[in-house]
CSV table of C-alpha atoms in Angstrom, one decimal:
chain,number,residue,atom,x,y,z
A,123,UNK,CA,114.9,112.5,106.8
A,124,UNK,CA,111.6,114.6,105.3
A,125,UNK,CA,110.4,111.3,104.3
A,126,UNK,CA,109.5,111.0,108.4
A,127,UNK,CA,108.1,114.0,108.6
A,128,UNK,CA,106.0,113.4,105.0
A,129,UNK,CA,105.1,109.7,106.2
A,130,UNK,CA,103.7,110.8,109.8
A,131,UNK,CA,101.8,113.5,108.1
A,132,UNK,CA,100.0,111.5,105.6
A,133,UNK,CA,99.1,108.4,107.9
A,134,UNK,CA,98.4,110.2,111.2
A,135,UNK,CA,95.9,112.8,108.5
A,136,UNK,CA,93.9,109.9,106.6
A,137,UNK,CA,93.1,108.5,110.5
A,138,UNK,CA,92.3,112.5,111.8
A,139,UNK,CA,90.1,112.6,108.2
A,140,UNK,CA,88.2,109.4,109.3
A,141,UNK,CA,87.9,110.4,113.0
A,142,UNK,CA,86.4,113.8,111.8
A,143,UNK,CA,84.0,112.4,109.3
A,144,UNK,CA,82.9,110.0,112.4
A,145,UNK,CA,82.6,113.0,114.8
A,146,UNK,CA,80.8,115.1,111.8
A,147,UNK,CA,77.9,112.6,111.3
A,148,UNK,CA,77.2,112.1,114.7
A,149,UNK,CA,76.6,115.7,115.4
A,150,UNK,CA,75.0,116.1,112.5
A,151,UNK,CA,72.7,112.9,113.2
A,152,UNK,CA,72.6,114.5,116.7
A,153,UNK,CA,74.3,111.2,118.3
A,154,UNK,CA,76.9,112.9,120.2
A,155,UNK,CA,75.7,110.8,122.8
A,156,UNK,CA,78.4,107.9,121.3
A,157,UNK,CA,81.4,110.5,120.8
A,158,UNK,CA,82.6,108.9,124.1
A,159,UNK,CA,83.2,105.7,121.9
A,160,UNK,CA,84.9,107.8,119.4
A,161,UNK,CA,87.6,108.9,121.8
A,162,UNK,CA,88.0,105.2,123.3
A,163,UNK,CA,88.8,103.6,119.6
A,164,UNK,CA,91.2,106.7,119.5
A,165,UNK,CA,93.1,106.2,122.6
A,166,UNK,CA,93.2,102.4,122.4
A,167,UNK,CA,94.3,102.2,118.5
A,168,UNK,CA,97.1,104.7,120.0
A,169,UNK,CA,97.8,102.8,122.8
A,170,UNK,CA,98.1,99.2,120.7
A,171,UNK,CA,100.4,101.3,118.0
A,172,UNK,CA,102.3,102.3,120.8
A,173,UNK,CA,103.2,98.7,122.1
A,174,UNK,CA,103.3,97.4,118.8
A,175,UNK,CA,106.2,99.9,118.4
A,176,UNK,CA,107.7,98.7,121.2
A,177,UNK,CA,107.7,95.1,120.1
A,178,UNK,CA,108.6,95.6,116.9
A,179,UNK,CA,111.7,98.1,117.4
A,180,UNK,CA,112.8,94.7,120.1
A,181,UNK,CA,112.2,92.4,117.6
A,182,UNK,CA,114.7,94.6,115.0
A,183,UNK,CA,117.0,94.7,117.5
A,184,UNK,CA,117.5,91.4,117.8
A,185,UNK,CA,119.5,90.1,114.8
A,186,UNK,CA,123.6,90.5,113.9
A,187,UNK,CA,125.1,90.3,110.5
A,188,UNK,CA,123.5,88.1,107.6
A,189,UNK,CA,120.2,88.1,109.4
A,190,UNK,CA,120.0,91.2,110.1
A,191,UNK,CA,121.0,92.2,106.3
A,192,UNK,CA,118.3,89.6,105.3
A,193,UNK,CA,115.5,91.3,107.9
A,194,UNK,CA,116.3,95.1,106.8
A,195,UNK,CA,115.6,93.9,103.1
A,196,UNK,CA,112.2,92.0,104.2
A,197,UNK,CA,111.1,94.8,106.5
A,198,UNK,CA,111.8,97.6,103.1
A,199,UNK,CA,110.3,95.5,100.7
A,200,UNK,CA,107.1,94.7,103.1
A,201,UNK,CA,107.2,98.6,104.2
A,202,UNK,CA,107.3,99.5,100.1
A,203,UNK,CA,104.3,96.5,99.2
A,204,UNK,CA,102.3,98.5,102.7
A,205,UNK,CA,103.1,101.8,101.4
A,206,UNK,CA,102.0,100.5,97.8
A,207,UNK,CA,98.2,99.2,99.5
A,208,UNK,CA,98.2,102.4,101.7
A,209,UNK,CA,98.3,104.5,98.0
A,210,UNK,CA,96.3,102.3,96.3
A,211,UNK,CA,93.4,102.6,98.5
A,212,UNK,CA,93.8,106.3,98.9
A,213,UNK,CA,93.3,106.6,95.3
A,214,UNK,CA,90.1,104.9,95.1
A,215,UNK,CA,88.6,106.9,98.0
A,216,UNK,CA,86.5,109.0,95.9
A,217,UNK,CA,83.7,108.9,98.4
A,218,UNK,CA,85.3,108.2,101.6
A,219,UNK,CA,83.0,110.6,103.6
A,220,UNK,CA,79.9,108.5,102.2
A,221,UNK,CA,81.4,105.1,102.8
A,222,UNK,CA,82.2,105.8,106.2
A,223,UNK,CA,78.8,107.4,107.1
A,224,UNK,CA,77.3,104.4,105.5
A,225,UNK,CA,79.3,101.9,107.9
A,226,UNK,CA,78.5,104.7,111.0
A,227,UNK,CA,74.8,104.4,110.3
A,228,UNK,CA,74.8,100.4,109.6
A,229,UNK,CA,77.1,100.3,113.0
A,230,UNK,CA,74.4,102.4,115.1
A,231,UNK,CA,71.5,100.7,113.9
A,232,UNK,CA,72.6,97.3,115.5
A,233,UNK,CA,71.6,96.4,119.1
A,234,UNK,CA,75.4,96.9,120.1
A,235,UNK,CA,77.3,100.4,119.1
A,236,UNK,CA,80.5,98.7,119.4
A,237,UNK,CA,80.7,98.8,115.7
A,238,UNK,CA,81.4,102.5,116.3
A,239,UNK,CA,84.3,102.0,118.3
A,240,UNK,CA,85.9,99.6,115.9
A,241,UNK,CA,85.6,101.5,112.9
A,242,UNK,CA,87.7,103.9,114.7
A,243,UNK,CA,89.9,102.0,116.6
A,244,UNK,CA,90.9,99.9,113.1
A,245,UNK,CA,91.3,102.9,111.2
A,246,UNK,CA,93.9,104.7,113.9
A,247,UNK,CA,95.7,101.5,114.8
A,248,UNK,CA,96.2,100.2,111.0
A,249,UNK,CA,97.5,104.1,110.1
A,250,UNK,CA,99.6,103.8,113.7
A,251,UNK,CA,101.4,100.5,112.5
A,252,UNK,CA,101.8,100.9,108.9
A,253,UNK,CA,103.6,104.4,109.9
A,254,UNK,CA,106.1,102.3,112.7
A,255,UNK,CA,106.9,99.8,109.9
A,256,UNK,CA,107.6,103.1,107.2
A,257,UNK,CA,109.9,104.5,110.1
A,258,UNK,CA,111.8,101.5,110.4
A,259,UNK,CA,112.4,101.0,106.5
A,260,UNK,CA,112.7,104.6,106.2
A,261,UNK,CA,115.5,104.1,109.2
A,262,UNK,CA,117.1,101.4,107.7
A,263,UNK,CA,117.9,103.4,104.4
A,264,UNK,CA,118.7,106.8,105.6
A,265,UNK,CA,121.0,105.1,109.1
A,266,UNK,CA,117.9,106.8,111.7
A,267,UNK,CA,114.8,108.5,112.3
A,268,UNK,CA,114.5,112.0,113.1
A,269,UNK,CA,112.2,112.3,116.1
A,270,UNK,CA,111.3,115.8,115.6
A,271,UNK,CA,110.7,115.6,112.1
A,272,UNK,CA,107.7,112.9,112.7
A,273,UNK,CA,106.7,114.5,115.4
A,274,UNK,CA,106.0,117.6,113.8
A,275,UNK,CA,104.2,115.7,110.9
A,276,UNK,CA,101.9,113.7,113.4
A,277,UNK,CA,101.4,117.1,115.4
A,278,UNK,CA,100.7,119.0,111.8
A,279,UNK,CA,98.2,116.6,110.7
A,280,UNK,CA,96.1,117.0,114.0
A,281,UNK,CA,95.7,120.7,113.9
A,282,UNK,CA,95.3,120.3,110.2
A,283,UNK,CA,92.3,117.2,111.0
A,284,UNK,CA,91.2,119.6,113.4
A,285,UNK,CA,91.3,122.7,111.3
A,286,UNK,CA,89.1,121.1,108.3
A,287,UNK,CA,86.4,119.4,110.4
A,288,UNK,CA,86.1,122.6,113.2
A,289,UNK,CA,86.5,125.9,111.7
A,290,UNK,CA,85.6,127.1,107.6
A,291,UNK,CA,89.4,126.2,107.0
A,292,UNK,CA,89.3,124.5,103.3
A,293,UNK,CA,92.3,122.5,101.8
A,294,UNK,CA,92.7,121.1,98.3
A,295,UNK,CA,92.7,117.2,99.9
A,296,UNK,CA,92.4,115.7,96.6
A,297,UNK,CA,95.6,117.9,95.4
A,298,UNK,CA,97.0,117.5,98.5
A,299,UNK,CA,96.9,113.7,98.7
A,300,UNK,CA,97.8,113.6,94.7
A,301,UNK,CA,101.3,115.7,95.7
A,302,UNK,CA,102.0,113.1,98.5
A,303,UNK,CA,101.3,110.1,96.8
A,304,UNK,CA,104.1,110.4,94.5
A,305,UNK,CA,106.6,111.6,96.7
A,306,UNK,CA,105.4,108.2,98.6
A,307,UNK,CA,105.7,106.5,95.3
A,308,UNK,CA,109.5,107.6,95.0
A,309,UNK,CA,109.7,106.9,98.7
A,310,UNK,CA,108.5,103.3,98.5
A,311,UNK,CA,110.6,102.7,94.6
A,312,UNK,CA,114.0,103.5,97.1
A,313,UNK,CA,112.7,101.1,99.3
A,314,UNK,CA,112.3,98.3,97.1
A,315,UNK,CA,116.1,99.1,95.6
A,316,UNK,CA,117.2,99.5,98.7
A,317,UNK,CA,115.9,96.0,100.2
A,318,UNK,CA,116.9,94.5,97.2
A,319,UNK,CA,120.7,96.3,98.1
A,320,UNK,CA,120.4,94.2,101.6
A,321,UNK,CA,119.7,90.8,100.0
A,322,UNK,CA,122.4,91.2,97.8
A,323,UNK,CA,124.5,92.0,101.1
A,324,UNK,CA,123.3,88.8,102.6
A,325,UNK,CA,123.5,86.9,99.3
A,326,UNK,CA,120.1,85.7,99.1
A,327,UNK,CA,119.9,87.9,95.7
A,328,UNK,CA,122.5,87.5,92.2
A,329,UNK,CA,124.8,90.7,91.9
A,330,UNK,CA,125.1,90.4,88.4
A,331,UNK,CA,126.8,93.9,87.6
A,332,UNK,CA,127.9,95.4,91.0
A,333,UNK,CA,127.7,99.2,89.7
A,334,UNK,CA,125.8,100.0,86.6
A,335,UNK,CA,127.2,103.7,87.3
A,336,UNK,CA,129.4,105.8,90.2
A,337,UNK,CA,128.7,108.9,90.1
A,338,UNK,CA,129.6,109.4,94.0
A,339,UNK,CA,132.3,112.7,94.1
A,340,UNK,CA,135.9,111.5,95.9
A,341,UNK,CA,135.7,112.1,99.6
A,342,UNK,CA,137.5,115.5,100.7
A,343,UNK,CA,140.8,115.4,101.9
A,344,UNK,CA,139.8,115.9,105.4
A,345,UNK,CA,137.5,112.7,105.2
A,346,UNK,CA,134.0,114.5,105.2
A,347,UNK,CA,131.7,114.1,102.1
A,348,UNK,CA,131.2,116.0,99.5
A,349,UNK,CA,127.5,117.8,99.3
A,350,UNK,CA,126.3,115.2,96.4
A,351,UNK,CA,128.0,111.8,97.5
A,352,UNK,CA,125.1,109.4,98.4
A,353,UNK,CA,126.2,110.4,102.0
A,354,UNK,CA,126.8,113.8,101.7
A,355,UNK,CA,123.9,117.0,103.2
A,356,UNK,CA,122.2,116.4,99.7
A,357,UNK,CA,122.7,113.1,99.0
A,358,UNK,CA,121.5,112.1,102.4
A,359,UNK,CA,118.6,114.2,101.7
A,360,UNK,CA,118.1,112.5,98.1
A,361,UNK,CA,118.8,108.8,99.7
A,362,UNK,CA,115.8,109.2,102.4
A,363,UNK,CA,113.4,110.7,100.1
A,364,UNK,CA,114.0,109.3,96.9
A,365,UNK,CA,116.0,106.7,97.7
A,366,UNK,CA,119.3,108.2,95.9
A,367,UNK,CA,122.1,105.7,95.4
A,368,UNK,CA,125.2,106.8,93.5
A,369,UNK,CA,126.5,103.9,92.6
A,370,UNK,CA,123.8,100.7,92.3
A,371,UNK,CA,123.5,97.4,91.3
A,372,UNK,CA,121.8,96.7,88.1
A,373,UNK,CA,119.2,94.7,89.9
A,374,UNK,CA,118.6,97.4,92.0
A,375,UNK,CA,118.5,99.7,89.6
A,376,UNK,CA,115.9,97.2,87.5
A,377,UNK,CA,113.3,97.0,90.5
A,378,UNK,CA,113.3,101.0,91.3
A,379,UNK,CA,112.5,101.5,87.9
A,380,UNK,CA,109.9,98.4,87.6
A,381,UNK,CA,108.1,99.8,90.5
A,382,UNK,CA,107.8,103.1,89.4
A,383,UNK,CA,106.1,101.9,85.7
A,384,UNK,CA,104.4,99.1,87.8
A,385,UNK,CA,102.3,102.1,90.5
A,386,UNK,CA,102.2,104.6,87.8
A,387,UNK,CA,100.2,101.9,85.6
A,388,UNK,CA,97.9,100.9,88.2
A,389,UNK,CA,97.2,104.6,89.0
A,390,UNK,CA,96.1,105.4,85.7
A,391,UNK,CA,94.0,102.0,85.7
A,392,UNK,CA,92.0,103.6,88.6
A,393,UNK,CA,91.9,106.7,87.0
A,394,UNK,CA,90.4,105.0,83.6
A,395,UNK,CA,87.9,103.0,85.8
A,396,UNK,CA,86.5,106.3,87.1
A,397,UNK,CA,86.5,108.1,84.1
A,398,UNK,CA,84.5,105.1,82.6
A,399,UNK,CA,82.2,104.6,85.8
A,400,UNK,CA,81.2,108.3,85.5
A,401,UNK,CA,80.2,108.2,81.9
């Protein structure tokens, strides 16, 4: 269950980074007249993750058997294609600071400074749902969340947020962000195999070849697992994070790997656009 603690990190961090760069300019614009409408877009993008959360988790606990099957293998593949955006558009931030400053000053030189408020609001509320839908798939492969685990990333990231834009505290972001980003990768490439796994439950997918491989160790005689079966200490750990599955379906195994060569290409795409852009 890292992957909760990893995900709450990285999406509660990208909304402290834009809240900082927000508070920065306005005190170094001297404008911390409108920091008030900083903190509002904070608490209400909080407050409308929080009740999205709430709906959400009542609508996923409203379906039994095929349907239920058939919405755990939506809500993975949707969590994997948000995950995938979320990535995406990290990696083309190579001048966040500047393209947030330039909104903030376009925002504060209307009649109405409410375009303040919404730059934040929209930036903590999309980085509060995309992280309740990333729980739930990350729920849904791993059988739960671990509470303290997300906590401890969302709390993390704060001081951290706090730490770069308050005191001389620097951090390798880019290397930072690079690290995540393809643990997140892995993350999202179990998520697609595993959705695909629950559509294949519910028969809306072909099986084709049941198990490629099993490579899952006999259960012990006294019925727990052994460390490396897909639901053993390290197998569970592999399963959450990686999205570990000792004995797939060929289809399953198919889209992890197609996702993985599908990201990686696009990253270096981005990475050959820059390179050319700079020259």
């Amino acid at each position: 269950m890292i992957a909760d603690f990893i995900i709450t990190f990285r999406e509660t961090l990208e909304a402290a980074l834009i809240v900082g760069i927000v508070l920065s300019y306005l005190k170094k614009t001297q404008l911390t007249k409108y920091n008030n409408m900083v903190y509002m877009g904070i608490a209400t993008g909080v407050i409308a993750s929080i009740i999205g959360a709430i709906l959400f988790n009542l609508l996923a606990g409203g379906f039994t058997g095929i349907a239920e099957q058939m919405f755990e293998g939506v809500v993975m593949l949707f969590g994997a294609f948000l995950l995938t955006t979320a990535i995406i558009w990290m990696m083309k931030q190579r001048h966040l600071s500047e393209n947030i400053e330039r909104k903030i000053a376009t925002s504060l030189n209307t009649a109405q400074k409410s375009g303040l408020f919404f730059i934040v609001f929209v930036s903590v509320l999309r980085e509060g749902i995309e992280t309740v839908i990333f729980l739930r798939a990350s729920s849904f492969v791993s059988g739960g969340n671990s509470l303290l685990l997300a906590s401890l990333g969302l709390i993390g990231a704060v001081l951290l947020g706090y730490l770069l834009f308050v005191t001389t505290v620097k951090i390798r972001l880019k290397l930072f962000f690079k690290i995540t980003s393809i643990l997140l990768i892995l993350f999202a490439a179990g998520l697609v195999a595993h959705g695909v796994h629950e559509l294949q439950e519910a028969q809306i997918l072909p099986i084709y070849i049941e198990h490629v491989w099993d490579i899952n160790p006999a259960v012990n005689a006294d019925g727990s697992f052994p460390l490396f079966h897909e639901k053993g200490l390290i197998g569970e750990f592999m399963k959450g994070l990686f999205g570990y599955n000792g004995n797939p379906s060929l289809i399953e195994v198919l889209s992890y790997l197609a996702y993985i060569i599908l990201v990686t290409f696009l990253w270096q795409n981005i990475n050959l656009t820059y390179v050319k852009a700079r020259r």
